[in-house]
Amino acid sequence: MARRRPLLFVATVVLLCAAEWHLVQAYKKSYIVYLGAHAYSRDASPKEHARATESHHELLGSVLGSKEVAQDSIFYSYTKNINGFAAHVEEEIANQIAKHPGVVTVLESKMLKLHTTRSWDFMDLEHDGQILPDSIWNHAKFGQDVIIANLDSGVWPESNSFTDEGMGEVPQRWKGSCHDTVKYAVPCNRKLIGAKFFNRDMMLSNPGVVDANWTRDTEGHGTHTLSTAGGSFVPRASLFGYANGTAKGGAPRARVAAYKVCWSGECAAADVLAGFEAAIHDGADVISVSFGQDAPLADAQSLFHEPVTLGSLHAAARGVAVVCSAGNSGPYDDTVVNAAPWVTTVAASTVDRDFPNVLTLGNSVHLKGMSLESDTLHSSQLYPMVDARHAAAAGADPYAAADCGVGTLDPARVKGKIVVCARGGDVPRVAKGMAVLGAGGVGMILANGRMDGDDVVADPHVLPATMITYTEAVALHNYLTSTDNPVANISPSRTEVGVKNSPSIAGFSSRGPSGMLPSVLKPDIAAPGVDILAAFTEYVGPTELASDKRRSEYAILSGTSMACPHVSGVIGLLKAARPGWSPAAMRSAIMTTARTQDNTGAPMRDHDGKEANAFAYGAGNVHPNRAVDPGLVYDAAPEDYYTFLCSMGFRTADVGRLTAGKFACPARAPAMEDLNYPSIVVPALRGTQTVARRLKNVGRPGKYLVSWRAPIGIDMEVKPAVLEFSKVGEEKAFNVTFTSQKDKLGMGYVFGRLVWTDGTHYVRSPVVVNALA
């Protein structure tokens, strides 16, 4: 168990839009008022918690003029790990509170978005269903008794992924529970040991999406992510026969807990913060977060205006590892979210499994597609085909019809035909198929545009369908324009494994650099996030559309949401195998042992077939078996993060409040680039700059030699070039000096690598430099 640390608290004042009674009525919103940390410990008494709540009432009452009115306005009082409260007030009141000397920051509550099997075999934890001798599963006893908390959309407790068969008693350190009281409440067992919901903020902002006061998952996302991280072994799992095999989580013997903070795909900030506080207090070892902001924060000073950043900092101070999805706004640069250095940020990669089918055209050309359709066409028949742009309903814009939105297609032109729909727009992919089916179509082709390139996704369509690459879409278009009577057939899909070149980075996966924190490389790591089979709710069908009456205990989903819990499960295994390691040490072990080659031995590729770089995959694709024995780690304690905040320019008084006065900024804070991180970024090199790092030995004594590949146009020097360790836990420092070559200035970001090795271990760090004039 981690060493006891001062209990941190966040004060959250949440203010949401209230209905306008009159034009003169003040406009209310939800705000989070963050006060830092309380001085009392994790085991504080209920009386101390009550006094903290009372202090929140008094603080807000001092502005509102009445403690009673303050009590009515506050809907969360954070008294366990975070000091603060959430209240529904006018903007003017929030501005007044922000001026209070005891307040660190006040933030308006915003909505965060969900970032929405074969993967463990692909990562070498098993092979053809057999556990390999050097598998981290053996070292970690499958994550036995580690506790993984999932902040998401809840859980479907009836899933076999959460059966407690063979599980022992719940660890005594666990303080959580299942607190649903409504009909069909989520029950606890020895596997699913916690279930709590948080919806007070959402009830103020968008009450129509809150279906009940329960933790039950009505959309599937939370069940899928939680089972990916810590689901039990379930044989013969599949989606309509696709991806048939044994489903399991990364840490199949771990205990899991669901904290429902997301409703209908959105997560209100104050609810998210309440979920963090509960998971930390209840005793979670790992917190998995598969959601985040729509876009990166504007600048570093906005760091504390985001609930995941705040909640995860308090978790890190308690020794709790937090893993977050990087976002689904790729392939554009500077789109990565959840970029704080105290979280592990995960990009999405492919596995070596596809669900291909074949689109046969009337000119005998065969195009490869991808789908998870549950219905098939007659194999010997060619069906007439129509471009959706030429099948617009009366009064519908042809460009809108191209996206195949509901009501945009003319049934007279669509009936009995295969319809070609454009990928993208505001219409979800599966909804396009529903629109085609509703208009009488017999099949659908989803055609990629130029920006989509070769990135195709398998979806559980409600009719025979396929998605094709941009190159194949061009061939299809050429055929459509070459004949007055185009015809085609779509073959049934199949499950294919061993696909080359895998892994590659998914096109949707958000990229660095982090505009908010350019001195920290994000994402940190890539993990499987494309076509992942995991448990699902049976409340809705696999498309999550109301008109989809199909039900499946397992579903195949894609997103960095799916990549995040893979790493959460791996960190759960590391926590079981190496209980003394800090969250930073575990992140380092994962990053420095990652792979940057695919299954052909070539460099990992991006979605467009070009070589990927560290802004796409961080340190590389996760390789769990290596991570359990990395040799050396780049460790960091909470004090390192507090010092980093000082380096960013945060006031000493504010940083001090984070630790209840137990930390003060140094007289001269180091450069942000000197944070002891496993990757090295110099975002604005002018001439020469030296970066400091330190390594901790977590293996046997030995001598490590350094080597490096300098980024193009950059000279690198590492001193000392040899580090010798005589015992476990010993730390050694080194410096890396970068000098820009004058004739190479202005090239933009360039990439290299630094490696320490004792002949057995290879401790790899990505190096990223941007040389300026």
PDB file of N, CA and C in Angstrom, residues 111-191:
ATOM      1  N   MET A 111     -19.105  20.402 -20.411  1.00  0.00           N
ATOM      2  CA  MET A 111     -19.371  19.014 -20.747  1.00  0.00           C
ATOM      3  C   MET A 111     -18.147  18.380 -21.393  1.00  0.00           C
ATOM      4  N   LEU A 112     -17.767  17.221 -20.910  1.00  0.00           N
ATOM      5  CA  LEU A 112     -16.720  16.422 -21.527  1.00  0.00           C
ATOM      6  C   LEU A 112     -17.377  15.336 -22.356  1.00  0.00           C
ATOM      7  N   LYS A 113     -16.662  14.809 -23.344  1.00  0.00           N
ATOM      8  CA  LYS A 113     -17.223  13.840 -24.275  1.00  0.00           C
ATOM      9  C   LYS A 113     -16.543  12.482 -24.136  1.00  0.00           C
ATOM     10  N   LEU A 114     -17.360  11.410 -24.228  1.00  0.00           N
ATOM     11  CA  LEU A 114     -16.795  10.067 -24.299  1.00  0.00           C
ATOM     12  C   LEU A 114     -15.988   9.942 -25.585  1.00  0.00           C
ATOM     13  N   HIS A 115     -14.835   9.324 -25.494  1.00  0.00           N
ATOM     14  CA  HIS A 115     -13.967   9.093 -26.654  1.00  0.00           C
ATOM     15  C   HIS A 115     -14.249   7.693 -27.201  1.00  0.00           C
ATOM     16  N   THR A 116     -15.484   7.767 -27.819  1.00  0.00           N
ATOM     17  CA  THR A 116     -15.812   6.469 -28.314  1.00  0.00           C
ATOM     18  C   THR A 116     -15.613   6.169 -29.753  1.00  0.00           C
ATOM     19  N   THR A 117     -10.868 -11.417 -26.627  1.00  0.00           N
ATOM     20  CA  THR A 117     -10.478 -10.700 -27.619  1.00  0.00           C
ATOM     21  C   THR A 117      -9.031 -10.886 -27.969  1.00  0.00           C
ATOM     22  N   ARG A 118      -8.982 -10.190 -29.218  1.00  0.00           N
ATOM     23  CA  ARG A 118      -7.737 -10.496 -29.899  1.00  0.00           C
ATOM     24  C   ARG A 118      -6.588  -9.627 -29.410  1.00  0.00           C
ATOM     25  N   SER A 119      -6.871  -8.504 -28.822  1.00  0.00           N
ATOM     26  CA  SER A 119      -5.833  -7.532 -28.504  1.00  0.00           C
ATOM     27  C   SER A 119      -4.788  -8.069 -27.541  1.00  0.00           C
ATOM     28  N   TRP A 120      -5.191  -8.864 -26.554  1.00  0.00           N
ATOM     29  CA  TRP A 120      -4.219  -9.371 -25.574  1.00  0.00           C
ATOM     30  C   TRP A 120      -3.320 -10.433 -26.205  1.00  0.00           C
ATOM     31  N   ASP A 121      -3.853 -11.242 -27.121  1.00  0.00           N
ATOM     32  CA  ASP A 121      -3.042 -12.193 -27.878  1.00  0.00           C
ATOM     33  C   ASP A 121      -2.024 -11.427 -28.720  1.00  0.00           C
ATOM     34  N   PHE A 122      -2.474 -10.355 -29.361  1.00  0.00           N
ATOM     35  CA  PHE A 122      -1.601  -9.560 -30.224  1.00  0.00           C
ATOM     36  C   PHE A 122      -0.469  -8.917 -29.425  1.00  0.00           C
ATOM     37  N   MET A 123      -0.708  -8.650 -28.142  1.00  0.00           N
ATOM     38  CA  MET A 123       0.321  -8.037 -27.294  1.00  0.00           C
ATOM     39  C   MET A 123       1.139  -9.082 -26.541  1.00  0.00           C
ATOM     40  N   ASP A 124       1.029 -10.359 -26.948  1.00  0.00           N
ATOM     41  CA  ASP A 124       1.876 -11.451 -26.460  1.00  0.00           C
ATOM     42  C   ASP A 124       1.608 -11.879 -25.021  1.00  0.00           C
ATOM     43  N   LEU A 125       0.453 -11.519 -24.462  1.00  0.00           N
ATOM     44  CA  LEU A 125       0.121 -12.049 -23.141  1.00  0.00           C
ATOM     45  C   LEU A 125      -0.297 -13.508 -23.248  1.00  0.00           C
ATOM     46  N   GLU A 126      -0.768 -13.894 -24.422  1.00  0.00           N
ATOM     47  CA  GLU A 126      -1.126 -15.286 -24.675  1.00  0.00           C
ATOM     48  C   GLU A 126      -0.874 -15.570 -26.151  1.00  0.00           C
ATOM     49  N   HIS A 127      -0.961 -16.837 -26.514  1.00  0.00           N
ATOM     50  CA  HIS A 127      -0.802 -17.229 -27.912  1.00  0.00           C
ATOM     51  C   HIS A 127      -1.715 -18.412 -28.172  1.00  0.00           C
ATOM     52  N   ASP A 128      -2.675 -18.205 -29.077  1.00  0.00           N
ATOM     53  CA  ASP A 128      -3.666 -19.240 -29.388  1.00  0.00           C
ATOM     54  C   ASP A 128      -4.341 -19.768 -28.126  1.00  0.00           C
ATOM     55  N   GLY A 129      -4.636 -18.859 -27.206  1.00  0.00           N
ATOM     56  CA  GLY A 129      -5.336 -19.234 -25.984  1.00  0.00           C
ATOM     57  C   GLY A 129      -4.460 -19.771 -24.880  1.00  0.00           C
ATOM     58  N   GLN A 130      -3.147 -19.890 -25.115  1.00  0.00           N
ATOM     59  CA  GLN A 130      -2.237 -20.413 -24.104  1.00  0.00           C
ATOM     60  C   GLN A 130      -1.441 -19.262 -23.487  1.00  0.00           C
ATOM     61  N   ILE A 131      -1.340 -19.267 -22.134  1.00  0.00           N
ATOM     62  CA  ILE A 131      -0.586 -18.237 -21.434  1.00  0.00           C
ATOM     63  C   ILE A 131       0.903 -18.510 -21.607  1.00  0.00           C
ATOM     64  N   LEU A 132       1.636 -17.528 -22.124  1.00  0.00           N
ATOM     65  CA  LEU A 132       3.060 -17.696 -22.365  1.00  0.00           C
ATOM     66  C   LEU A 132       3.836 -17.649 -21.049  1.00  0.00           C
ATOM     67  N   PRO A 133       4.956 -18.391 -20.948  1.00  0.00           N
ATOM     68  CA  PRO A 133       5.713 -18.442 -19.686  1.00  0.00           C
ATOM     69  C   PRO A 133       6.162 -17.086 -19.184  1.00  0.00           C
ATOM     70  N   ASP A 134       6.563 -16.197 -20.094  1.00  0.00           N
ATOM     71  CA  ASP A 134       7.053 -14.885 -19.664  1.00  0.00           C
ATOM     72  C   ASP A 134       5.957 -13.827 -19.662  1.00  0.00           C
ATOM     73  N   SER A 135       4.699 -14.256 -19.731  1.00  0.00           N
ATOM     74  CA  SER A 135       3.593 -13.309 -19.749  1.00  0.00           C
ATOM     75  C   SER A 135       3.515 -12.564 -18.430  1.00  0.00           C
ATOM     76  N   ILE A 136       3.228 -11.286 -18.503  1.00  0.00           N
ATOM     77  CA  ILE A 136       3.031 -10.486 -17.300  1.00  0.00           C
ATOM     78  C   ILE A 136       1.859 -11.013 -16.481  1.00  0.00           C
ATOM     79  N   TRP A 137       0.924 -11.724 -17.123  1.00  0.00           N
ATOM     80  CA  TRP A 137      -0.168 -12.346 -16.362  1.00  0.00           C
ATOM     81  C   TRP A 137       0.368 -13.279 -15.278  1.00  0.00           C
ATOM     82  N   ASN A 138       1.413 -14.035 -15.603  1.00  0.00           N
ATOM     83  CA  ASN A 138       1.994 -14.937 -14.604  1.00  0.00           C
ATOM     84  C   ASN A 138       2.684 -14.157 -13.494  1.00  0.00           C
ATOM     85  N   HIS A 139       3.447 -13.131 -13.850  1.00  0.00           N
ATOM     86  CA  HIS A 139       4.142 -12.324 -12.842  1.00  0.00           C
ATOM     87  C   HIS A 139       3.154 -11.647 -11.893  1.00  0.00           C
ATOM     88  N   ALA A 140       2.022 -11.224 -12.425  1.00  0.00           N
ATOM     89  CA  ALA A 140       1.069 -10.416 -11.658  1.00  0.00           C
ATOM     90  C   ALA A 140      -0.106 -11.222 -11.124  1.00  0.00           C
ATOM     91  N   LYS A 141      -0.097 -12.543 -11.323  1.00  0.00           N
ATOM     92  CA  LYS A 141      -1.231 -13.375 -10.915  1.00  0.00           C
ATOM     93  C   LYS A 141      -2.536 -12.804 -11.459  1.00  0.00           C
ATOM     94  N   PHE A 142      -2.467 -12.368 -12.737  1.00  0.00           N
ATOM     95  CA  PHE A 142      -3.617 -11.841 -13.463  1.00  0.00           C
ATOM     96  C   PHE A 142      -4.215 -10.593 -12.801  1.00  0.00           C
ATOM     97  N   GLY A 143      -3.383  -9.873 -12.036  1.00  0.00           N
ATOM     98  CA  GLY A 143      -3.861  -8.649 -11.396  1.00  0.00           C
ATOM     99  C   GLY A 143      -4.673  -8.892 -10.146  1.00  0.00           C
ATOM    100  N   GLN A 144      -4.442  -9.999  -9.507  1.00  0.00           N
ATOM    101  CA  GLN A 144      -5.258 -10.395  -8.356  1.00  0.00           C
ATOM    102  C   GLN A 144      -5.315  -9.299  -7.291  1.00  0.00           C
ATOM    103  N   ASP A 145      -6.533  -8.924  -6.930  1.00  0.00           N
ATOM    104  CA  ASP A 145      -6.862  -7.992  -5.841  1.00  0.00           C
ATOM    105  C   ASP A 145      -6.451  -6.554  -6.088  1.00  0.00           C
ATOM    106  N   VAL A 146      -5.941  -6.235  -7.277  1.00  0.00           N
ATOM    107  CA  VAL A 146      -5.800  -4.828  -7.645  1.00  0.00           C
ATOM    108  C   VAL A 146      -7.200  -4.276  -7.914  1.00  0.00           C
ATOM    109  N   ILE A 147      -7.423  -3.008  -7.600  1.00  0.00           N
ATOM    110  CA  ILE A 147      -8.754  -2.413  -7.749  1.00  0.00           C
ATOM    111  C   ILE A 147      -8.702  -1.366  -8.857  1.00  0.00           C
ATOM    112  N   ILE A 148      -9.491  -1.603  -9.915  1.00  0.00           N
ATOM    113  CA  ILE A 148      -9.560  -0.688 -11.060  1.00  0.00           C
ATOM    114  C   ILE A 148     -10.909   0.019 -11.036  1.00  0.00           C
ATOM    115  N   ALA A 149     -10.873   1.339 -10.953  1.00  0.00           N
ATOM    116  CA  ALA A 149     -12.088   2.145 -10.999  1.00  0.00           C
ATOM    117  C   ALA A 149     -12.255   2.731 -12.393  1.00  0.00           C
ATOM    118  N   ASN A 150     -13.488   2.758 -12.874  1.00  0.00           N
ATOM    119  CA  ASN A 150     -13.778   3.250 -14.209  1.00  0.00           C
ATOM    120  C   ASN A 150     -14.776   4.394 -14.119  1.00  0.00           C
ATOM    121  N   LEU A 151     -14.349   5.596 -14.490  1.00  0.00           N
ATOM    122  CA  LEU A 151     -15.259   6.729 -14.584  1.00  0.00           C
ATOM    123  C   LEU A 151     -15.811   6.752 -15.997  1.00  0.00           C
ATOM    124  N   ASP A 152     -17.125   6.492 -16.127  1.00  0.00           N
ATOM    125  CA  ASP A 152     -17.681   6.306 -17.462  1.00  0.00           C
ATOM    126  C   ASP A 152     -19.204   6.345 -17.385  1.00  0.00           C
ATOM    127  N   SER A 153     -19.863   5.547 -18.217  1.00  0.00           N
ATOM    128  CA  SER A 153     -21.324   5.568 -18.311  1.00  0.00           C
ATOM    129  C   SER A 153     -21.978   4.460 -17.503  1.00  0.00           C
ATOM    130  N   GLY A 154     -21.255   3.842 -16.581  1.00  0.00           N
ATOM    131  CA  GLY A 154     -21.840   2.820 -15.729  1.00  0.00           C
ATOM    132  C   GLY A 154     -21.434   1.419 -16.123  1.00  0.00           C
ATOM    133  N   VAL A 155     -22.249   0.445 -15.744  1.00  0.00           N
ATOM    134  CA  VAL A 155     -21.901  -0.962 -15.947  1.00  0.00           C
ATOM    135  C   VAL A 155     -23.177  -1.781 -16.126  1.00  0.00           C
ATOM    136  N   TRP A 156     -23.074  -2.829 -16.929  1.00  0.00           N
ATOM    137  CA  TRP A 156     -24.154  -3.818 -17.058  1.00  0.00           C
ATOM    138  C   TRP A 156     -23.733  -5.018 -16.212  1.00  0.00           C
ATOM    139  N   PRO A 157     -24.229  -5.109 -14.973  1.00  0.00           N
ATOM    140  CA  PRO A 157     -23.672  -6.079 -14.024  1.00  0.00           C
ATOM    141  C   PRO A 157     -23.945  -7.529 -14.381  1.00  0.00           C
ATOM    142  N   GLU A 158     -24.964  -7.780 -15.217  1.00  0.00           N
ATOM    143  CA  GLU A 158     -25.281  -9.167 -15.575  1.00  0.00           C
ATOM    144  C   GLU A 158     -24.271  -9.790 -16.530  1.00  0.00           C
ATOM    145  N   SER A 159     -23.386  -8.993 -17.100  1.00  0.00           N
ATOM    146  CA  SER A 159     -22.396  -9.526 -18.038  1.00  0.00           C
ATOM    147  C   SER A 159     -21.514 -10.569 -17.358  1.00  0.00           C
ATOM    148  N   ASN A 160     -21.211 -11.623 -18.080  1.00  0.00           N
ATOM    149  CA  ASN A 160     -20.321 -12.659 -17.549  1.00  0.00           C
ATOM    150  C   ASN A 160     -18.905 -12.140 -17.299  1.00  0.00           C
ATOM    151  N   SER A 161     -18.565 -10.992 -17.871  1.00  0.00           N
ATOM    152  CA  SER A 161     -17.249 -10.407 -17.613  1.00  0.00           C
ATOM    153  C   SER A 161     -17.094  -9.974 -16.161  1.00  0.00           C
ATOM    154  N   PHE A 162     -18.208  -9.851 -15.445  1.00  0.00           N
ATOM    155  CA  PHE A 162     -18.151  -9.389 -14.062  1.00  0.00           C
ATOM    156  C   PHE A 162     -18.613 -10.457 -13.072  1.00  0.00           C
ATOM    157  N   THR A 163     -18.564 -11.703 -13.482  1.00  0.00           N
ATOM    158  CA  THR A 163     -18.873 -12.781 -12.549  1.00  0.00           C
ATOM    159  C   THR A 163     -17.779 -12.897 -11.505  1.00  0.00           C
ATOM    160  N   ASP A 164     -18.169 -13.264 -10.277  1.00  0.00           N
ATOM    161  CA  ASP A 164     -17.172 -13.376  -9.198  1.00  0.00           C
ATOM    162  C   ASP A 164     -16.825 -14.820  -8.876  1.00  0.00           C
ATOM    163  N   GLU A 165     -17.110 -15.716  -9.813  1.00  0.00           N
ATOM    164  CA  GLU A 165     -16.786 -17.124  -9.593  1.00  0.00           C
ATOM    165  C   GLU A 165     -15.279 -17.296  -9.373  1.00  0.00           C
ATOM    166  N   GLY A 166     -14.922 -17.938  -8.267  1.00  0.00           N
ATOM    167  CA  GLY A 166     -13.526 -18.191  -7.942  1.00  0.00           C
ATOM    168  C   GLY A 166     -12.817 -17.032  -7.287  1.00  0.00           C
ATOM    169  N   MET A 167     -13.507 -15.916  -7.084  1.00  0.00           N
ATOM    170  CA  MET A 167     -12.880 -14.753  -6.453  1.00  0.00           C
ATOM    171  C   MET A 167     -12.959 -14.887  -4.933  1.00  0.00           C
ATOM    172  N   GLY A 168     -11.888 -14.452  -4.254  1.00  0.00           N
ATOM    173  CA  GLY A 168     -11.859 -14.470  -2.801  1.00  0.00           C
ATOM    174  C   GLY A 168     -12.581 -13.279  -2.205  1.00  0.00           C
ATOM    175  N   GLU A 169     -12.410 -13.090  -0.924  1.00  0.00           N
ATOM    176  CA  GLU A 169     -13.062 -11.986  -0.237  1.00  0.00           C
ATOM    177  C   GLU A 169     -12.520 -10.646  -0.731  1.00  0.00           C
ATOM    178  N   VAL A 170     -13.364  -9.640  -0.679  1.00  0.00           N
ATOM    179  CA  VAL A 170     -12.988  -8.292  -1.098  1.00  0.00           C
ATOM    180  C   VAL A 170     -11.893  -7.756  -0.170  1.00  0.00           C
ATOM    181  N   PRO A 171     -10.837  -7.149  -0.700  1.00  0.00           N
ATOM    182  CA  PRO A 171      -9.770  -6.604   0.160  1.00  0.00           C
ATOM    183  C   PRO A 171     -10.332  -5.662   1.232  1.00  0.00           C
ATOM    184  N   GLN A 172      -9.826  -5.806   2.447  1.00  0.00           N
ATOM    185  CA  GLN A 172     -10.343  -5.025   3.569  1.00  0.00           C
ATOM    186  C   GLN A 172     -10.108  -3.531   3.401  1.00  0.00           C
ATOM    187  N   ARG A 173      -9.110  -3.142   2.596  1.00  0.00           N
ATOM    188  CA  ARG A 173      -8.821  -1.724   2.429  1.00  0.00           C
ATOM    189  C   ARG A 173      -9.891  -1.012   1.600  1.00  0.00           C
ATOM    190  N   TRP A 174     -10.779  -1.765   0.965  1.00  0.00           N
ATOM    191  CA  TRP A 174     -11.793  -1.177   0.107  1.00  0.00           C
ATOM    192  C   TRP A 174     -12.897  -0.534   0.942  1.00  0.00           C
ATOM    193  N   LYS A 175     -13.216   0.719   0.636  1.00  0.00           N
ATOM    194  CA  LYS A 175     -14.253   1.458   1.357  1.00  0.00           C
ATOM    195  C   LYS A 175     -15.502   1.692   0.517  1.00  0.00           C
ATOM    196  N   GLY A 176     -15.502   1.231  -0.715  1.00  0.00           N
ATOM    197  CA  GLY A 176     -16.606   1.510  -1.618  1.00  0.00           C
ATOM    198  C   GLY A 176     -17.803   0.608  -1.396  1.00  0.00           C
ATOM    199  N   SER A 177     -18.823   0.833  -2.221  1.00  0.00           N
ATOM    200  CA  SER A 177     -20.071   0.072  -2.098  1.00  0.00           C
ATOM    201  C   SER A 177     -20.870   0.245  -3.377  1.00  0.00           C
ATOM    202  N   CYS A 178     -22.000  -0.432  -3.447  1.00  0.00           N
ATOM    203  CA  CYS A 178     -22.972  -0.232  -4.520  1.00  0.00           C
ATOM    204  C   CYS A 178     -24.164   0.484  -3.898  1.00  0.00           C
ATOM    205  N   HIS A 179     -24.410   1.736  -4.278  1.00  0.00           N
ATOM    206  CA  HIS A 179     -25.399   2.509  -3.543  1.00  0.00           C
ATOM    207  C   HIS A 179     -26.666   2.816  -4.342  1.00  0.00           C
ATOM    208  N   ASP A 180     -26.911   2.122  -5.452  1.00  0.00           N
ATOM    209  CA  ASP A 180     -28.186   2.286  -6.159  1.00  0.00           C
ATOM    210  C   ASP A 180     -29.330   1.816  -5.266  1.00  0.00           C
ATOM    211  N   THR A 181     -30.441   2.508  -5.306  1.00  0.00           N
ATOM    212  CA  THR A 181     -31.600   2.113  -4.497  1.00  0.00           C
ATOM    213  C   THR A 181     -32.846   1.901  -5.346  1.00  0.00           C
ATOM    214  N   VAL A 182     -32.762   2.166  -6.645  1.00  0.00           N
ATOM    215  CA  VAL A 182     -33.924   2.043  -7.514  1.00  0.00           C
ATOM    216  C   VAL A 182     -34.083   0.603  -7.987  1.00  0.00           C
ATOM    217  N   LYS A 183     -35.190   0.330  -8.647  1.00  0.00           N
ATOM    218  CA  LYS A 183     -35.405  -0.977  -9.255  1.00  0.00           C
ATOM    219  C   LYS A 183     -34.351  -1.217 -10.327  1.00  0.00           C
ATOM    220  N   TYR A 184     -33.907  -2.450 -10.463  1.00  0.00           N
ATOM    221  CA  TYR A 184     -32.831  -2.817 -11.379  1.00  0.00           C
ATOM    222  C   TYR A 184     -31.514  -2.154 -10.998  1.00  0.00           C
ATOM    223  N   ALA A 185     -31.322  -1.980  -9.690  1.00  0.00           N
ATOM    224  CA  ALA A 185     -30.076  -1.402  -9.196  1.00  0.00           C
ATOM    225  C   ALA A 185     -28.905  -2.322  -9.531  1.00  0.00           C
ATOM    226  N   VAL A 186     -27.705  -1.745  -9.541  1.00  0.00           N
ATOM    227  CA  VAL A 186     -26.489  -2.519  -9.786  1.00  0.00           C
ATOM    228  C   VAL A 186     -26.036  -3.131  -8.467  1.00  0.00           C
ATOM    229  N   PRO A 187     -25.971  -4.461  -8.375  1.00  0.00           N
ATOM    230  CA  PRO A 187     -25.538  -5.106  -7.133  1.00  0.00           C
ATOM    231  C   PRO A 187     -24.025  -5.325  -7.118  1.00  0.00           C
ATOM    232  N   CYS A 188     -23.446  -5.318  -5.944  1.00  0.00           N
ATOM    233  CA  CYS A 188     -22.035  -5.663  -5.794  1.00  0.00           C
ATOM    234  C   CYS A 188     -21.861  -7.176  -5.708  1.00  0.00           C
ATOM    235  N   ASN A 189     -20.701  -7.669  -6.104  1.00  0.00           N
ATOM    236  CA  ASN A 189     -20.269  -9.030  -5.792  1.00  0.00           C
ATOM    237  C   ASN A 189     -18.769  -8.968  -5.510  1.00  0.00           C
ATOM    238  N   ARG A 190     -18.094 -10.075  -5.520  1.00  0.00           N
ATOM    239  CA  ARG A 190     -16.667 -10.070  -5.173  1.00  0.00           C
ATOM    240  C   ARG A 190     -15.779  -9.662  -6.343  1.00  0.00           C
ATOM    241  N   LYS A 191     -16.355  -9.509  -7.526  1.00  0.00           N
ATOM    242  CA  LYS A 191     -15.645  -8.983  -8.690  1.00  0.00           C
ATOM    243  C   LYS A 191     -15.971  -7.506  -8.882  1.00  0.00           C
TER     244      LYS A 191
END
